[in-house]
mmCIF file of C-alpha atoms in Angstrom:
data_model
loop_
_atom_site.group_PDB
_atom_site.id
_atom_site.type_symbol
_atom_site.label_atom_id
_atom_site.label_comp_id
_atom_site.label_asym_id
_atom_site.label_seq_id
_atom_site.Cartn_x
_atom_site.Cartn_y
_atom_site.Cartn_z
ATOM 1 C CA UNK F 39 0.229 0.241 -0.157
ATOM 2 C CA UNK F 40 3.087 2.297 0.652
ATOM 3 C CA UNK F 41 4.466 1.370 -2.396
ATOM 4 C CA UNK F 42 1.436 2.536 -4.402
ATOM 5 C CA UNK F 43 1.279 6.406 -2.462
ATOM 6 C CA UNK F 44 5.078 6.148 -2.991
ATOM 7 C CA UNK F 45 4.846 5.491 -6.282
ATOM 8 C CA UNK F 46 2.004 8.082 -7.122
ATOM 9 C CA UNK F 47 3.728 11.242 -5.973
ATOM 10 C CA UNK F 48 5.198 13.505 -8.346
ATOM 11 C CA UNK F 49 7.340 16.122 -6.552
ATOM 12 C CA UNK F 50 7.731 18.377 -8.916
ATOM 13 C CA UNK F 51 4.008 18.533 -10.333
ATOM 14 C CA UNK F 52 2.970 18.217 -6.109
ATOM 15 C CA UNK F 53 5.599 19.458 -3.967
ATOM 16 C CA UNK F 54 3.227 19.818 -1.057
ATOM 17 C CA UNK F 55 1.213 17.521 -1.465
ATOM 18 C CA UNK F 56 4.607 15.063 -1.789
ATOM 19 C CA UNK F 57 5.815 16.480 1.275
ATOM 20 C CA UNK F 58 2.647 16.294 3.544
ATOM 21 C CA UNK F 59 1.793 12.801 2.329
ATOM 22 C CA UNK F 60 5.252 11.086 2.403
ATOM 23 C CA UNK F 61 5.292 12.657 6.310
ATOM 24 C CA UNK F 62 1.879 11.093 7.023
ATOM 25 C CA UNK F 63 3.056 7.529 5.620
ATOM 26 C CA UNK F 64 5.905 7.688 8.036
ATOM 27 C CA UNK F 65 4.156 8.603 10.571
ATOM 28 C CA UNK F 66 1.994 6.366 10.194
ATOM 29 C CA UNK F 67 3.988 3.234 9.774
ATOM 30 C CA UNK F 68 5.868 4.614 12.516
ATOM 31 C CA UNK F 69 2.853 3.835 14.665
ATOM 32 C CA UNK F 70 2.267 0.242 14.168
ATOM 33 C CA UNK F 71 4.524 -1.309 16.611
ATOM 34 C CA UNK F 72 7.790 -4.256 14.683
ATOM 35 C CA UNK F 73 7.242 -2.737 11.587
ATOM 36 C CA UNK F 74 10.436 -1.501 9.906
ATOM 37 C CA UNK F 75 10.928 2.132 8.910
ATOM 38 C CA UNK F 76 14.605 1.642 7.320
ATOM 39 C CA UNK F 77 12.658 0.677 4.259
ATOM 40 C CA UNK F 78 9.981 3.803 3.814
ATOM 41 C CA UNK F 79 13.393 6.029 4.517
ATOM 42 C CA UNK F 80 15.356 4.438 1.899
ATOM 43 C CA UNK F 81 12.277 5.064 -0.836
ATOM 44 C CA UNK F 82 11.695 8.213 0.233
ATOM 45 C CA UNK F 83 15.746 8.527 0.069
ATOM 46 C CA UNK F 84 15.410 7.548 -3.609
ATOM 47 C CA UNK F 85 12.487 9.183 -5.084
ATOM 48 C CA UNK F 86 12.726 12.821 -3.381
ATOM 49 C CA UNK F 87 16.056 12.631 -2.338
ATOM 50 C CA UNK F 88 18.509 13.441 0.025
ATOM 51 C CA UNK F 89 17.497 17.211 1.333
ATOM 52 C CA UNK F 90 14.048 16.172 1.146
ATOM 53 C CA UNK F 91 12.893 12.741 2.144
ATOM 54 C CA UNK F 92 15.638 13.473 5.349
ATOM 55 C CA UNK F 93 13.215 16.246 7.601
ATOM 56 C CA UNK F 94 10.547 14.466 6.076
ATOM 57 C CA UNK F 95 11.687 11.180 8.258
ATOM 58 C CA UNK F 96 13.013 12.889 10.869
ATOM 59 C CA UNK F 97 9.567 14.327 11.956
ATOM 60 C CA UNK F 98 7.332 12.137 11.158
ATOM 61 C CA UNK F 99 9.190 9.277 13.090
ATOM 62 C CA UNK F 100 9.249 12.444 16.111
ATOM 63 C CA UNK F 101 5.624 13.079 15.485
ATOM 64 C CA UNK F 102 4.670 8.878 15.373
ATOM 65 C CA UNK F 103 6.378 9.074 18.522
ATOM 66 C CA UNK F 104 5.015 11.729 20.459
ATOM 67 C CA UNK F 105 1.471 10.018 19.091
ATOM 68 C CA UNK F 106 2.143 6.875 20.904
ATOM 69 C CA UNK F 107 3.807 7.758 23.427
ATOM 70 C CA UNK F 108 1.023 10.294 25.020
ATOM 71 C CA UNK F 109 -1.977 7.659 24.112
ATOM 72 C CA UNK F 110 -0.295 4.961 26.052
ATOM 73 C CA UNK F 111 0.466 7.532 28.998
ATOM 74 C CA UNK F 112 -3.321 8.558 28.432
ATOM 75 C CA UNK F 113 -4.269 4.793 28.716
ATOM 76 C CA UNK F 114 -1.891 4.217 31.178
ATOM 77 C CA UNK F 115 -3.298 6.389 33.256
ATOM 78 C CA UNK F 116 -7.086 5.756 33.084
ATOM 79 C CA UNK F 117 -9.151 4.152 35.933
ATOM 80 C CA UNK F 118 -9.868 1.792 33.571
ATOM 81 C CA UNK F 119 -6.362 0.831 33.224
ATOM 82 C CA UNK F 120 -5.541 0.775 36.876
ATOM 83 C CA UNK F 121 -8.060 -1.591 37.581
ATOM 84 C CA UNK F 122 -7.074 -4.098 35.055
ATOM 85 C CA UNK F 123 -3.454 -3.646 36.418
ATOM 86 C CA UNK F 124 -4.032 -3.999 40.100
ATOM 87 C CA UNK F 125 -6.786 -6.580 39.476
ATOM 88 C CA UNK F 126 -4.550 -8.507 36.747
ATOM 89 C CA UNK F 127 -0.470 -7.895 37.759
ATOM 90 C CA UNK F 128 0.857 -9.463 40.335
ATOM 91 C CA UNK F 129 1.466 -8.016 43.670
ATOM 92 C CA UNK F 130 5.330 -8.318 42.360
ATOM 93 C CA UNK F 131 4.863 -7.328 38.965
ATOM 94 C CA UNK F 132 2.918 -4.065 40.352
ATOM 95 C CA UNK F 133 6.229 -2.891 42.654
ATOM 96 C CA UNK F 134 8.166 -3.778 39.454
ATOM 97 C CA UNK F 135 6.450 -1.346 37.377
ATOM 98 C CA UNK F 136 6.921 1.346 40.470
ATOM 99 C CA UNK F 137 10.615 0.946 40.794
ATOM 100 C CA UNK F 138 10.462 1.621 36.693
ATOM 101 C CA UNK F 139 8.796 4.939 37.466
ATOM 102 C CA UNK F 140 11.452 6.113 40.100
ATOM 103 C CA UNK F 141 14.145 4.721 37.865
ATOM 104 C CA UNK F 142 13.156 6.791 35.483
ATOM 105 C CA UNK F 143 11.469 9.834 37.189
ATOM 106 C CA UNK F 144 13.557 13.377 36.018
ATOM 107 C CA UNK F 145 12.937 14.988 39.440
ATOM 108 C CA UNK F 146 14.784 12.349 40.990
ATOM 109 C CA UNK F 147 17.135 10.917 38.174
ATOM 110 C CA UNK F 148 17.629 14.622 36.762
ATOM 111 C CA UNK F 149 17.278 15.618 33.476
ATOM 112 C CA UNK F 150 20.399 14.689 31.830
ATOM 113 C CA UNK F 151 20.368 11.078 32.844
ATOM 114 C CA UNK F 152 17.362 10.562 31.985
ATOM 115 C CA UNK F 153 18.092 12.033 28.571
ATOM 116 C CA UNK F 154 21.031 9.485 28.469
ATOM 117 C CA UNK F 155 19.352 6.572 28.844
ATOM 118 C CA UNK F 156 16.599 7.415 26.008
ATOM 119 C CA UNK F 157 19.150 8.731 23.041
ATOM 120 C CA UNK F 158 20.703 5.676 23.932
ATOM 121 C CA UNK F 159 17.501 3.245 23.993
ATOM 122 C CA UNK F 160 16.732 5.338 19.751
ATOM 123 C CA UNK F 161 19.888 3.888 18.882
ATOM 124 C CA UNK F 162 19.948 0.283 20.074
ATOM 125 C CA UNK F 163 19.345 -2.262 17.779
ATOM 126 C CA UNK F 164 17.178 -4.585 19.598
ATOM 127 C CA UNK F 165 14.681 -1.840 21.052
ATOM 128 C CA UNK F 166 11.929 -1.705 18.617
ATOM 129 C CA UNK F 167 11.129 1.728 17.756
ATOM 130 C CA UNK F 168 7.732 1.534 17.743
ATOM 131 C CA UNK F 169 6.705 -0.464 20.917
ATOM 132 C CA UNK F 170 9.430 0.861 22.372
ATOM 133 C CA UNK F 171 6.865 4.864 22.191
ATOM 134 C CA UNK F 172 3.609 2.502 23.529
ATOM 135 C CA UNK F 173 6.345 1.095 26.720
ATOM 136 C CA UNK F 174 7.598 4.847 27.826
ATOM 137 C CA UNK F 175 4.447 6.069 27.572
ATOM 138 C CA UNK F 176 2.561 2.990 29.350
ATOM 139 C CA UNK F 177 4.803 2.593 32.017
ATOM 140 C CA UNK F 178 7.917 4.819 32.942
ATOM 141 C CA UNK F 179 7.563 8.004 34.516
ATOM 142 C CA UNK F 180 9.730 10.258 31.453
ATOM 143 C CA UNK F 181 8.766 13.686 30.713
ATOM 144 C CA UNK F 182 7.397 14.435 27.545
ATOM 145 C CA UNK F 183 10.213 17.564 26.706
ATOM 146 C CA UNK F 184 12.941 15.148 27.264
ATOM 147 C CA UNK F 185 11.014 12.435 25.146
ATOM 148 C CA UNK F 186 11.005 14.389 21.863
ATOM 149 C CA UNK F 187 14.434 15.849 22.116
ATOM 150 C CA UNK F 188 15.705 12.218 22.889
ATOM 151 C CA UNK F 189 13.269 10.564 19.479
ATOM 152 C CA UNK F 190 14.440 13.949 17.484
ATOM 153 C CA UNK F 191 18.427 12.844 18.849
ATOM 154 C CA UNK F 192 17.915 9.568 18.580
ATOM 155 C CA UNK F 193 16.487 8.966 15.167
ATOM 156 C CA UNK F 194 19.127 11.500 13.463
ATOM 157 C CA UNK F 195 21.706 8.823 12.868
ATOM 158 C CA UNK F 196 19.542 5.745 11.755
ATOM 159 C CA UNK F 197 17.606 8.095 9.171
ATOM 160 C CA UNK F 198 20.582 10.054 8.197
ATOM 161 C CA UNK F 199 22.057 6.062 6.755
ATOM 162 C CA UNK F 200 18.353 4.857 5.802
ATOM 163 C CA UNK F 201 17.521 8.017 3.769
ATOM 164 C CA UNK F 202 21.254 8.170 2.278
ATOM 165 C CA UNK F 203 21.443 4.734 1.113
ATOM 166 C CA UNK F 204 17.921 5.706 -0.808
ATOM 167 C CA UNK F 205 19.620 8.823 -2.690
ATOM 168 C CA UNK F 206 23.184 7.573 -2.779
ATOM 169 C CA UNK F 207 21.032 4.510 -4.679
ATOM 170 C CA UNK F 208 19.395 6.388 -6.793
ATOM 171 C CA UNK F 209 22.273 8.843 -7.350
ATOM 172 C CA UNK F 210 24.199 5.700 -8.954
ATOM 173 C CA UNK F 211 21.471 4.234 -10.866
ATOM 174 C CA UNK F 212 20.441 7.484 -12.616
ATOM 175 C CA UNK F 213 20.365 7.264 -16.386
ATOM 176 C CA UNK F 214 23.718 9.642 -16.519
ATOM 177 C CA UNK F 215 25.442 7.611 -14.637
ATOM 178 C CA UNK F 216 25.052 3.748 -14.997
ATOM 179 C CA UNK F 217 26.743 4.409 -18.552
ATOM 180 C CA UNK F 218 29.270 5.941 -16.806
ATOM 181 C CA UNK F 219 30.119 3.260 -13.678
ATOM 182 C CA UNK F 220 32.058 0.464 -14.245
ATOM 183 C CA UNK F 221 30.667 -2.880 -13.215
ATOM 184 C CA UNK F 222 32.559 -5.835 -12.484
ATOM 185 C CA UNK F 223 30.349 -7.752 -14.738
ATOM 186 C CA UNK F 224 31.931 -5.323 -17.695
ATOM 187 C CA UNK F 225 35.787 -5.749 -17.173
#
């Protein structure tokens, strides 16, 4: 579905519509747990070029993070969620959740420590981005402002790489460059 949407985008004819559609695609896909965002970032890099695709992927991922984090935080704080948690979770599990909230309380731990931990999670390949947004929102005391800043900073590296791969690949295979390339099977 995303492929057909990306294929229909024409930046030269409709730049604003292309940017907004791409932003919505990135945001929507990054809100689905365990859906990797790198293929879309690569495709956008190839389709739109590095300078257009990079801010779209950065802000789309950050928006998805904010929406998921805030929604999970609101849901976890609801009376119904509290009732379910206290009736379904063991006393030990509830104590562990309280410990986690204390470990992520910026007033107790300090903003710098929390920010570095969040950036580390954003850069860690074993911590899934979208599922992590929901987990951090629902089970921690991380302040939204630190979450937003860490998400934006933490997404820069992976998006630089993914968008760069797409843009570089597209440049390599433009008609002018293909004719000038020496490929191993042409030697």
